[in-house]
Coordinates of N, CA, C and O in Angstrom, one line a residue:
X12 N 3.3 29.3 -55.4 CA 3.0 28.9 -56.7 C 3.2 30.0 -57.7 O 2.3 30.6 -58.2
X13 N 4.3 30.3 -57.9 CA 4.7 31.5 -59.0 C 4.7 32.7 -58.7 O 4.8 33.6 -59.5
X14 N 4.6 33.0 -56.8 CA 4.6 34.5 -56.5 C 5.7 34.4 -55.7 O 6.0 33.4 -55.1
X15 N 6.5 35.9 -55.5 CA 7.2 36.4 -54.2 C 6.9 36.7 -53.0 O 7.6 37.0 -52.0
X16 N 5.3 36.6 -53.2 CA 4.7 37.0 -51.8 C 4.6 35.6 -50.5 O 4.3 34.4 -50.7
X17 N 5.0 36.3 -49.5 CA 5.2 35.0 -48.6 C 3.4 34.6 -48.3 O 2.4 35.3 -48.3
X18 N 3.6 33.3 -48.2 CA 2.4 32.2 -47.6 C 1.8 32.5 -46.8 O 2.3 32.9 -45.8
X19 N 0.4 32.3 -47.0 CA -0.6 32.8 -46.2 C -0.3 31.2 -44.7 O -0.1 30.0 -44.7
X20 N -0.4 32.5 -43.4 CA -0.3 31.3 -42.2 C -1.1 30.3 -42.1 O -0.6 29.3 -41.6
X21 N -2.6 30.2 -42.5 CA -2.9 29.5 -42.6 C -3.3 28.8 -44.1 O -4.2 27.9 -44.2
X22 N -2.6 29.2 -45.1 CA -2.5 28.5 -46.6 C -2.4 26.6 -46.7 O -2.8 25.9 -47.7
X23 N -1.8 25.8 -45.2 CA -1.7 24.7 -45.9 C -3.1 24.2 -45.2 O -3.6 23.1 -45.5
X24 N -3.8 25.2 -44.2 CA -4.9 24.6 -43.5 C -6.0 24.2 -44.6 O -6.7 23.3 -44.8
X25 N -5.7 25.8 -45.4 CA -7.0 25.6 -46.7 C -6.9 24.7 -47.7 O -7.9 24.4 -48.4
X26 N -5.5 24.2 -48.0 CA -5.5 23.0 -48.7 C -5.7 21.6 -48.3 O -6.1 20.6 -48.9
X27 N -5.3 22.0 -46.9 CA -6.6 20.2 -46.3 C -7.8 20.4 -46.4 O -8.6 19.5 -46.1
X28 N -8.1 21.0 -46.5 CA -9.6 21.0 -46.0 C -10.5 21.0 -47.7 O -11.5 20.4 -47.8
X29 N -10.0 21.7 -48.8 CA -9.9 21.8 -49.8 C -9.5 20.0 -50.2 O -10.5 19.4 -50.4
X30 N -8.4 19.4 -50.4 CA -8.8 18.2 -50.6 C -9.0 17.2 -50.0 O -8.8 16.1 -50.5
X31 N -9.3 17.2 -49.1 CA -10.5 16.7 -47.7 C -12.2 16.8 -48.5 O -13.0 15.8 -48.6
X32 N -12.5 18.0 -48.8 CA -13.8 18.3 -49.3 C -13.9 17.1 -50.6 O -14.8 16.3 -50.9
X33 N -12.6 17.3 -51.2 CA -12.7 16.5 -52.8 C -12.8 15.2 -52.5 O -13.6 14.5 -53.1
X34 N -12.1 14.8 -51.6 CA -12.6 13.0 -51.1 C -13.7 12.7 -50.5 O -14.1 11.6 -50.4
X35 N -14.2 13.6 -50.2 CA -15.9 13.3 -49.6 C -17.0 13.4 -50.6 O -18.2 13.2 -50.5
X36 N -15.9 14.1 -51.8 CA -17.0 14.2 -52.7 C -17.0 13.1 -53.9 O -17.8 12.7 -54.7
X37 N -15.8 13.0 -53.7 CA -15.4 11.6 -54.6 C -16.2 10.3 -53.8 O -16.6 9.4 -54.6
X38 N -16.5 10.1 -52.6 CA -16.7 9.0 -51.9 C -18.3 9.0 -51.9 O -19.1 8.1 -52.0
X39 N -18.5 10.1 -51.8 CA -20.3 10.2 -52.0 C -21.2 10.4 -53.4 O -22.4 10.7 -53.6
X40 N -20.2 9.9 -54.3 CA -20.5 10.1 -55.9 C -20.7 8.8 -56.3 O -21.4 8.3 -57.2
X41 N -19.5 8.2 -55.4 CA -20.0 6.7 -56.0 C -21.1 6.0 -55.7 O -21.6 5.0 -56.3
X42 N -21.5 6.7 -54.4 CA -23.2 6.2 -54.0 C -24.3 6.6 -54.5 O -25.3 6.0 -54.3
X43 N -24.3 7.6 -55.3 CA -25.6 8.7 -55.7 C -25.4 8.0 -57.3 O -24.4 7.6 -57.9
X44 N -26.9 8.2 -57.8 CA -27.1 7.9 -59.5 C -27.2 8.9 -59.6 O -28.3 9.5 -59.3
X45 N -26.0 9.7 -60.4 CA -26.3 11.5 -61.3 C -27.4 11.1 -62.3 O -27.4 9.9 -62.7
X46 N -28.4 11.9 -62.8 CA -28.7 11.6 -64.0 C -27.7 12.1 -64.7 O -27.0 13.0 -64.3
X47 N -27.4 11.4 -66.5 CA -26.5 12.0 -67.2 C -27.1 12.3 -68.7 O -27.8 11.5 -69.4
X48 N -26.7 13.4 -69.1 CA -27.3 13.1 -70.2 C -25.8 13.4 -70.9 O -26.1 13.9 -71.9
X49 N -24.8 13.4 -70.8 CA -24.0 13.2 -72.0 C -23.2 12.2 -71.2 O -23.2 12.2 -69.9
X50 N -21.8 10.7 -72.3 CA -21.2 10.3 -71.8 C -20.4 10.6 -70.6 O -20.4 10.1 -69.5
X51 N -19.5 12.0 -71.1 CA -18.8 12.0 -69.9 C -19.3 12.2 -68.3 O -18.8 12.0 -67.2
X52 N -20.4 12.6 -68.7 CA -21.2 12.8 -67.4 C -21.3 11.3 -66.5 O -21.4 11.2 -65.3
X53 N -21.1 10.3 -67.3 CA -20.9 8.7 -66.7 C -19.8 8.3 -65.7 O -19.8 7.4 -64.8
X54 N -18.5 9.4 -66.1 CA -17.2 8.9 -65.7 C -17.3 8.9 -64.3 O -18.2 9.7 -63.9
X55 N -16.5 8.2 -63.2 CA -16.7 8.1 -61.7 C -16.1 9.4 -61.4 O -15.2 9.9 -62.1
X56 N -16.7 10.2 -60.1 CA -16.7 11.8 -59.9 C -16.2 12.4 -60.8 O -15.0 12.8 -60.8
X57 N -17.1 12.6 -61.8 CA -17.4 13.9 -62.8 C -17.1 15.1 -62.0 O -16.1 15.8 -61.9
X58 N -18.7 15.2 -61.4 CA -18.8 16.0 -60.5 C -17.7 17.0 -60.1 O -17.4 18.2 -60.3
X59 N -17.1 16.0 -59.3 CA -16.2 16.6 -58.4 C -15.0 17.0 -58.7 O -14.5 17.9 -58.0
X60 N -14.2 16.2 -59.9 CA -13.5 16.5 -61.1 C -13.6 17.6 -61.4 O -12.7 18.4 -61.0
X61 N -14.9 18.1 -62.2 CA -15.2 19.2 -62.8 C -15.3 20.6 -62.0 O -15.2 21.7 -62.5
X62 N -15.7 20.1 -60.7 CA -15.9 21.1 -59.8 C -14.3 22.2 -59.2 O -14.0 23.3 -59.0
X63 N -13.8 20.7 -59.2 CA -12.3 21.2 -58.6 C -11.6 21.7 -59.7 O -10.9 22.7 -59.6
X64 N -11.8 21.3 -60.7 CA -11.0 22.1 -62.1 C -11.5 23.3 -62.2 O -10.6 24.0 -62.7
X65 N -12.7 24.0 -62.0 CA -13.0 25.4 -62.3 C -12.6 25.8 -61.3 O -12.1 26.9 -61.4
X66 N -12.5 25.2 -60.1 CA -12.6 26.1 -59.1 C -10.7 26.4 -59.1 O -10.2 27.5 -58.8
X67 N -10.1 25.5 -59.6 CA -9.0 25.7 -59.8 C -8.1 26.7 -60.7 O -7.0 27.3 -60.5
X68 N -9.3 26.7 -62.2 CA -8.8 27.7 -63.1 C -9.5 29.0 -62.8 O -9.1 29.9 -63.6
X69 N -10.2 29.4 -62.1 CA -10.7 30.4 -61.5 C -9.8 30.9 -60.8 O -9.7 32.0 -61.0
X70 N -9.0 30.3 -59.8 CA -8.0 30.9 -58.8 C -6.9 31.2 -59.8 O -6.5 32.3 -59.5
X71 N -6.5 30.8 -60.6 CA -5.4 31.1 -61.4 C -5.6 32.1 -62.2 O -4.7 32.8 -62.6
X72 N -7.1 32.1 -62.6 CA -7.2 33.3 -63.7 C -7.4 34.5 -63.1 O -7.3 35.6 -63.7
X73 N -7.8 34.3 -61.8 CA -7.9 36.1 -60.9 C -6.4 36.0 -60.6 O -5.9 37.1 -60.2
X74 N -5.6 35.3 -60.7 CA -4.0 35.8 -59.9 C -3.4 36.2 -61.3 O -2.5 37.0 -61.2
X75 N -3.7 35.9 -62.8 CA -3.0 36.6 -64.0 C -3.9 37.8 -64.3 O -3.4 38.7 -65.0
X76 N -5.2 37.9 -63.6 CA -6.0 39.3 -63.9 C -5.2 40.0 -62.9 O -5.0 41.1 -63.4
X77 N -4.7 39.9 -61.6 CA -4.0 40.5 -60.8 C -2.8 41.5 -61.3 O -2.8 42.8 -61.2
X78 N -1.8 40.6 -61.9 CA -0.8 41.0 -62.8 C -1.5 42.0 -63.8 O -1.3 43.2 -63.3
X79 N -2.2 41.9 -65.0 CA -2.2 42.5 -65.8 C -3.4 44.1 -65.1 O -3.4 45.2 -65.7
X80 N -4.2 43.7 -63.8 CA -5.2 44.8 -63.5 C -4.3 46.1 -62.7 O -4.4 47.3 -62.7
X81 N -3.5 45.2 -62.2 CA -3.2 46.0 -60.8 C -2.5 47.7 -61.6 O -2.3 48.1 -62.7
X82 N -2.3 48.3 -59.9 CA -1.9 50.0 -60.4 C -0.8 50.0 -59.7 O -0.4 48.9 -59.2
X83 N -0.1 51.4 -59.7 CA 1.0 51.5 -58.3 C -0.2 51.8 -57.0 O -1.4 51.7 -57.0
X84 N 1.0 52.1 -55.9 CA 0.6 52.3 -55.3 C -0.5 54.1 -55.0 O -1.4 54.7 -54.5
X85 N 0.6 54.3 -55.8 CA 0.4 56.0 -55.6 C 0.0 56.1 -57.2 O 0.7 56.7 -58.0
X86 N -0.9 55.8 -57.5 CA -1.4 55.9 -58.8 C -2.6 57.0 -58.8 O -2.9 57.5 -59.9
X87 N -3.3 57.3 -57.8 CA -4.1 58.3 -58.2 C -3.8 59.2 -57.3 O -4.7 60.0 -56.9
X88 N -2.3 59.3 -56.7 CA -1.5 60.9 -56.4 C -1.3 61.4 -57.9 O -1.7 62.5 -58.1
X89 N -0.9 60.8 -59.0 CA -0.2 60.7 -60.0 C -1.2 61.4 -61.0 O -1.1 62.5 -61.6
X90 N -2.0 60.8 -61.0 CA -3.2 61.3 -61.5 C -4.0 63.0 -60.9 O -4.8 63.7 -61.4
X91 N -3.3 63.1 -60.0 CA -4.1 64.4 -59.1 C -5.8 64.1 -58.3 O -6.6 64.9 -57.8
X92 N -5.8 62.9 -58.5 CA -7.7 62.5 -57.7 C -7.3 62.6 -56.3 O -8.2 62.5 -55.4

């Protein structure tokens, strides 16, 4: 997804199981009365919608903090520490 680095071996395991989790949470939403106190809180899995979207912009926002945090390798030879 936008890197050169090769694929974690087991990378497609954690995507089953990842939306595996989201269908069980989608399927057990339609049974449970959330309380809601705002409209959108009504829509069918909110929840789980909302859940997977943070959890989603979260993974993307540590991989652009990556980019912009990271050092060399030899960054504090460079420095003399």
């Amino acid at each position: 997804l936008g890197t050169a680095e090769p694929r974690h071996r087991h990378g497609n395991l954690f995507l089953t199981i990842v939306a595996f989790s989201l269908i069980i949470m989608v399927m057990a939403g339609l049974f449970v009365q959330w309380p809601a106190e705002f409209a959108w809180q009504e829509v069918t899995a909110f929840y789980a919608i909302f859940g997977f979207s943070a959890f989603t912009f979260l993974i993307y926002a540590a991989k652009g903090l990556r980019l912009w945090l990271s050092k060399d390798e030899d960054y504090y030879k460079k420095k003399g520490v």
